[in-house]
Amino acid sequence: MMTAIKTFAIAIVCGLTLSTAWANPHRLDDSLSYTVPPNVQMQWRPLARGQSNASGMEASVRVNVRIDTREWMGRSGRVYMVLPRDETSSIEAVWSSQGRLQAGRLVSGERALVYAGQITTPTLEDQLQVRLRSNADWQSNTRRLNFHFELDAD
């Protein structure tokens, strides 16, 4: 019985390793996406009752997403939103959508699934309402967050 469990565990680990090796993300062109307003200033989050130190910064922004999927029409796959690791403060993004893309959450250095299925149109379009949060170590008045989208084709 114990040998069967070990064999099963090894098979799962090997399967996960191989599926990761087979994943070949393709960066998608989202150059027609834009934010409203174009620039957002982070604000201090309000102190909670009994809290003496700042809890961090936050901002909200609307993102009109337009992802070029012409090259992938007729195929199926998974589209991820990616936020590369930031060199200083960790950033959390939480968003809701109008329905075409999935709502979600990610932290810098991660990617989150926003679409899965058949790609039937030349563009994936949606409007996201994004809340950005950082720790109190946010140190810059100007900073560019380089979100992008990747496709793992089936």
PDB file of C-alpha atoms in Angstrom:
ATOM      1  CA  MET A   1       0.000   0.000   0.000  1.00  0.00           C
ATOM      2  CA  MET A   2       2.785   2.431   0.937  1.00  0.00           C
ATOM      3  CA  THR A   3       4.614   1.663  -2.336  1.00  0.00           C
ATOM      4  CA  ALA A   4       1.471   2.465  -4.321  1.00  0.00           C
ATOM      5  CA  ILE A   5       1.146   5.837  -2.535  1.00  0.00           C
ATOM      6  CA  LYS A   6       4.816   6.640  -3.212  1.00  0.00           C
ATOM      7  CA  THR A   7       4.425   5.670  -6.866  1.00  0.00           C
ATOM      8  CA  PHE A   8       1.288   7.802  -7.153  1.00  0.00           C
ATOM      9  CA  ALA A   9       3.027  10.789  -5.501  1.00  0.00           C
ATOM     10  CA  ILE A  10       6.014  10.456  -7.841  1.00  0.00           C
ATOM     11  CA  ALA A  11       3.672  10.277 -10.840  1.00  0.00           C
ATOM     12  CA  ILE A  12       1.931  13.476  -9.747  1.00  0.00           C
ATOM     13  CA  VAL A  13       5.238  15.315  -9.264  1.00  0.00           C
ATOM     14  CA  CYS A  14       6.488  14.125 -12.666  1.00  0.00           C
ATOM     15  CA  GLY A  15       3.200  15.133 -14.293  1.00  0.00           C
ATOM     16  CA  LEU A  16       3.361  18.616 -12.787  1.00  0.00           C
ATOM     17  CA  THR A  17       6.985  18.982 -13.858  1.00  0.00           C
ATOM     18  CA  LEU A  18       6.206  17.904 -17.422  1.00  0.00           C
ATOM     19  CA  SER A  19       3.096  20.091 -17.699  1.00  0.00           C
ATOM     20  CA  THR A  20       5.164  23.068 -16.547  1.00  0.00           C
ATOM     21  CA  ALA A  21       7.858  22.212 -19.081  1.00  0.00           C
ATOM     22  CA  TRP A  22       5.240  21.958 -21.862  1.00  0.00           C
ATOM     23  CA  ALA A  23       3.656  25.284 -20.971  1.00  0.00           C
ATOM     24  CA  ASN A  24       4.906  27.768 -23.510  1.00  0.00           C
ATOM     25  CA  PRO A  25       3.480  31.188 -22.753  1.00  0.00           C
ATOM     26  CA  HIS A  26       3.141  33.575 -25.670  1.00  0.00           C
ATOM     27  CA  ARG A  27       3.109  37.279 -24.882  1.00  0.00           C
ATOM     28  CA  LEU A  28       0.037  38.914 -26.383  1.00  0.00           C
ATOM     29  CA  ASP A  29      -0.137  42.402 -27.873  1.00  0.00           C
ATOM     30  CA  ASP A  30      -2.196  44.623 -25.578  1.00  0.00           C
ATOM     31  CA  SER A  31      -0.771  47.914 -26.842  1.00  0.00           C
ATOM     32  CA  LEU A  32      -4.275  49.285 -27.484  1.00  0.00           C
ATOM     33  CA  SER A  33      -5.221  48.882 -23.803  1.00  0.00           C
ATOM     34  CA  TYR A  34      -5.276  52.054 -21.731  1.00  0.00           C
ATOM     35  CA  THR A  35      -6.090  53.294 -18.246  1.00  0.00           C
ATOM     36  CA  VAL A  36      -8.546  55.948 -17.095  1.00  0.00           C
ATOM     37  CA  PRO A  37      -7.137  58.180 -15.743  1.00  0.00           C
ATOM     38  CA  PRO A  38      -3.823  57.757 -17.587  1.00  0.00           C
ATOM     39  CA  ASN A  39      -1.824  58.344 -14.385  1.00  0.00           C
ATOM     40  CA  VAL A  40      -2.843  57.320 -10.891  1.00  0.00           C
ATOM     41  CA  GLN A  41      -1.429  58.523  -7.599  1.00  0.00           C
ATOM     42  CA  MET A  42      -1.213  56.089  -4.695  1.00  0.00           C
ATOM     43  CA  GLN A  43      -2.865  57.343  -1.510  1.00  0.00           C
ATOM     44  CA  TRP A  44      -2.291  56.262   2.094  1.00  0.00           C
ATOM     45  CA  ARG A  45      -4.841  53.707   3.262  1.00  0.00           C
ATOM     46  CA  PRO A  46      -6.827  54.894   6.288  1.00  0.00           C
ATOM     47  CA  LEU A  47      -5.552  53.791   9.675  1.00  0.00           C
ATOM     48  CA  ALA A  48      -7.588  51.092  11.375  1.00  0.00           C
ATOM     49  CA  ARG A  49      -8.827  51.710  14.907  1.00  0.00           C
ATOM     50  CA  GLY A  50      -5.935  51.309  17.331  1.00  0.00           C
ATOM     51  CA  GLN A  51      -3.330  51.303  14.556  1.00  0.00           C
ATOM     52  CA  SER A  52      -0.435  53.730  14.961  1.00  0.00           C
ATOM     53  CA  ASN A  53       1.531  53.062  11.747  1.00  0.00           C
ATOM     54  CA  ALA A  54       0.467  53.447   8.146  1.00  0.00           C
ATOM     55  CA  SER A  55      -0.847  50.244   6.626  1.00  0.00           C
ATOM     56  CA  GLY A  56       0.171  50.996   3.065  1.00  0.00           C
ATOM     57  CA  MET A  57      -0.876  52.730  -0.108  1.00  0.00           C
ATOM     58  CA  GLU A  58      -3.718  52.143  -2.564  1.00  0.00           C
ATOM     59  CA  ALA A  59      -5.190  53.456  -5.794  1.00  0.00           C
ATOM     60  CA  SER A  60      -8.036  52.587  -8.132  1.00  0.00           C
ATOM     61  CA  VAL A  61      -7.962  52.737 -11.899  1.00  0.00           C
ATOM     62  CA  ARG A  62     -10.160  51.632 -14.790  1.00  0.00           C
ATOM     63  CA  VAL A  63      -8.362  49.647 -17.485  1.00  0.00           C
ATOM     64  CA  ASN A  64      -9.862  49.337 -20.946  1.00  0.00           C
ATOM     65  CA  VAL A  65      -8.317  46.066 -22.097  1.00  0.00           C
ATOM     66  CA  ARG A  66      -7.886  45.259 -25.765  1.00  0.00           C
ATOM     67  CA  ILE A  67      -5.797  42.150 -26.474  1.00  0.00           C
ATOM     68  CA  ASP A  68      -4.894  41.250 -30.068  1.00  0.00           C
ATOM     69  CA  THR A  69      -5.778  37.560 -30.545  1.00  0.00           C
ATOM     70  CA  ARG A  70      -5.951  37.409 -34.372  1.00  0.00           C
ATOM     71  CA  GLU A  71      -3.021  35.002 -34.543  1.00  0.00           C
ATOM     72  CA  TRP A  72      -4.799  32.588 -32.169  1.00  0.00           C
ATOM     73  CA  MET A  73      -8.362  32.589 -33.565  1.00  0.00           C
ATOM     74  CA  GLY A  74      -9.883  29.122 -33.757  1.00  0.00           C
ATOM     75  CA  ARG A  75      -7.546  27.757 -31.091  1.00  0.00           C
ATOM     76  CA  SER A  76      -8.181  27.315 -27.421  1.00  0.00           C
ATOM     77  CA  GLY A  77      -6.025  28.174 -24.472  1.00  0.00           C
ATOM     78  CA  ARG A  78      -5.681  30.171 -21.300  1.00  0.00           C
ATOM     79  CA  VAL A  79      -4.920  33.891 -21.106  1.00  0.00           C
ATOM     80  CA  TYR A  80      -3.151  35.178 -18.006  1.00  0.00           C
ATOM     81  CA  MET A  81      -2.597  38.694 -16.716  1.00  0.00           C
ATOM     82  CA  VAL A  82       1.003  39.053 -15.544  1.00  0.00           C
ATOM     83  CA  LEU A  83       2.540  41.558 -13.152  1.00  0.00           C
ATOM     84  CA  PRO A  84       6.335  41.164 -13.085  1.00  0.00           C
ATOM     85  CA  ARG A  85       8.073  41.349  -9.724  1.00  0.00           C
ATOM     86  CA  ASP A  86       8.661  44.935  -8.664  1.00  0.00           C
ATOM     87  CA  GLU A  87      12.154  45.893  -7.509  1.00  0.00           C
ATOM     88  CA  THR A  88      10.928  47.481  -4.295  1.00  0.00           C
ATOM     89  CA  SER A  89       7.462  47.171  -2.784  1.00  0.00           C
ATOM     90  CA  SER A  90       5.201  44.219  -3.473  1.00  0.00           C
ATOM     91  CA  ILE A  91       2.045  45.264  -5.339  1.00  0.00           C
ATOM     92  CA  GLU A  92      -1.343  43.552  -5.102  1.00  0.00           C
ATOM     93  CA  ALA A  93      -3.904  44.031  -7.866  1.00  0.00           C
ATOM     94  CA  VAL A  94      -7.541  43.030  -7.382  1.00  0.00           C
ATOM     95  CA  TRP A  95      -9.996  43.578 -10.225  1.00  0.00           C
ATOM     96  CA  SER A  96     -13.555  43.099 -11.350  1.00  0.00           C
ATOM     97  CA  SER A  97     -14.566  42.890 -14.993  1.00  0.00           C
ATOM     98  CA  GLN A  98     -17.539  43.536 -17.228  1.00  0.00           C
ATOM     99  CA  GLY A  99     -17.780  39.828 -17.990  1.00  0.00           C
ATOM    100  CA  ARG A 100     -15.567  38.840 -20.907  1.00  0.00           C
ATOM    101  CA  LEU A 101     -12.486  38.414 -18.710  1.00  0.00           C
ATOM    102  CA  GLN A 102     -12.516  36.822 -15.276  1.00  0.00           C
ATOM    103  CA  ALA A 103     -12.224  38.907 -12.121  1.00  0.00           C
ATOM    104  CA  GLY A 104      -9.206  38.086 -10.007  1.00  0.00           C
ATOM    105  CA  ARG A 105      -6.232  38.931  -7.867  1.00  0.00           C
ATOM    106  CA  LEU A 106      -2.479  38.785  -8.256  1.00  0.00           C
ATOM    107  CA  VAL A 107       0.660  39.978  -6.515  1.00  0.00           C
ATOM    108  CA  SER A 108       3.766  41.222  -8.311  1.00  0.00           C
ATOM    109  CA  GLY A 109       5.767  38.263  -9.565  1.00  0.00           C
ATOM    110  CA  GLU A 110       2.625  36.224 -10.327  1.00  0.00           C
ATOM    111  CA  ARG A 111       0.173  35.690 -13.131  1.00  0.00           C
ATOM    112  CA  ALA A 112      -3.577  35.127 -12.889  1.00  0.00           C
ATOM    113  CA  LEU A 113      -6.009  33.411 -15.254  1.00  0.00           C
ATOM    114  CA  VAL A 114      -8.373  35.890 -16.939  1.00  0.00           C
ATOM    115  CA  TYR A 115      -9.723  33.793 -19.838  1.00  0.00           C
ATOM    116  CA  ALA A 116      -9.941  30.110 -20.739  1.00  0.00           C
ATOM    117  CA  GLY A 117     -11.505  28.558 -23.799  1.00  0.00           C
ATOM    118  CA  GLN A 118     -11.820  28.921 -27.539  1.00  0.00           C
ATOM    119  CA  ILE A 119     -10.583  32.171 -29.041  1.00  0.00           C
ATOM    120  CA  THR A 120     -13.321  33.167 -31.454  1.00  0.00           C
ATOM    121  CA  THR A 121     -12.679  36.877 -32.064  1.00  0.00           C
ATOM    122  CA  PRO A 122      -9.669  38.891 -33.251  1.00  0.00           C
ATOM    123  CA  THR A 123      -9.578  40.782 -29.948  1.00  0.00           C
ATOM    124  CA  LEU A 124     -10.407  40.098 -26.322  1.00  0.00           C
ATOM    125  CA  GLU A 125     -11.916  43.275 -24.911  1.00  0.00           C
ATOM    126  CA  ASP A 126     -13.164  44.149 -21.457  1.00  0.00           C
ATOM    127  CA  GLN A 127     -13.118  46.901 -18.897  1.00  0.00           C
ATOM    128  CA  LEU A 128     -11.462  46.150 -15.570  1.00  0.00           C
ATOM    129  CA  GLN A 129     -11.851  48.119 -12.369  1.00  0.00           C
ATOM    130  CA  VAL A 130      -8.503  47.593 -10.622  1.00  0.00           C
ATOM    131  CA  ARG A 131      -7.559  48.316  -7.019  1.00  0.00           C
ATOM    132  CA  LEU A 132      -3.805  48.482  -6.451  1.00  0.00           C
ATOM    133  CA  ARG A 133      -2.326  48.086  -2.982  1.00  0.00           C
ATOM    134  CA  SER A 134       1.206  48.178  -1.668  1.00  0.00           C
ATOM    135  CA  ASN A 135       2.879  48.018   1.699  1.00  0.00           C
ATOM    136  CA  ALA A 136       3.937  51.162   3.521  1.00  0.00           C
ATOM    137  CA  ASP A 137       7.388  50.868   1.888  1.00  0.00           C
ATOM    138  CA  TRP A 138       6.106  52.376  -1.402  1.00  0.00           C
ATOM    139  CA  GLN A 139       8.742  55.051  -2.068  1.00  0.00           C
ATOM    140  CA  SER A 140       8.147  56.554  -5.452  1.00  0.00           C
ATOM    141  CA  ASN A 141       5.857  59.277  -6.734  1.00  0.00           C
ATOM    142  CA  THR A 142       6.233  57.937 -10.277  1.00  0.00           C
ATOM    143  CA  ARG A 143       6.356  54.279 -11.073  1.00  0.00           C
ATOM    144  CA  ARG A 144       5.290  52.276 -14.096  1.00  0.00           C
ATOM    145  CA  LEU A 145       3.610  48.928 -13.494  1.00  0.00           C
ATOM    146  CA  ASN A 146       4.219  46.655 -16.459  1.00  0.00           C
ATOM    147  CA  PHE A 147       1.153  44.437 -16.569  1.00  0.00           C
ATOM    148  CA  HIS A 148       0.919  42.284 -19.688  1.00  0.00           C
ATOM    149  CA  PHE A 149      -0.992  39.258 -20.962  1.00  0.00           C
ATOM    150  CA  GLU A 150       0.241  35.775 -21.894  1.00  0.00           C
ATOM    151  CA  LEU A 151      -1.434  32.886 -23.697  1.00  0.00           C
ATOM    152  CA  ASP A 152      -0.847  29.213 -22.967  1.00  0.00           C
ATOM    153  CA  ALA A 153      -2.264  27.571 -26.104  1.00  0.00           C
ATOM    154  CA  ASP A 154      -3.755  24.085 -25.857  1.00  0.00           C
TER     155      ASP A 154
END
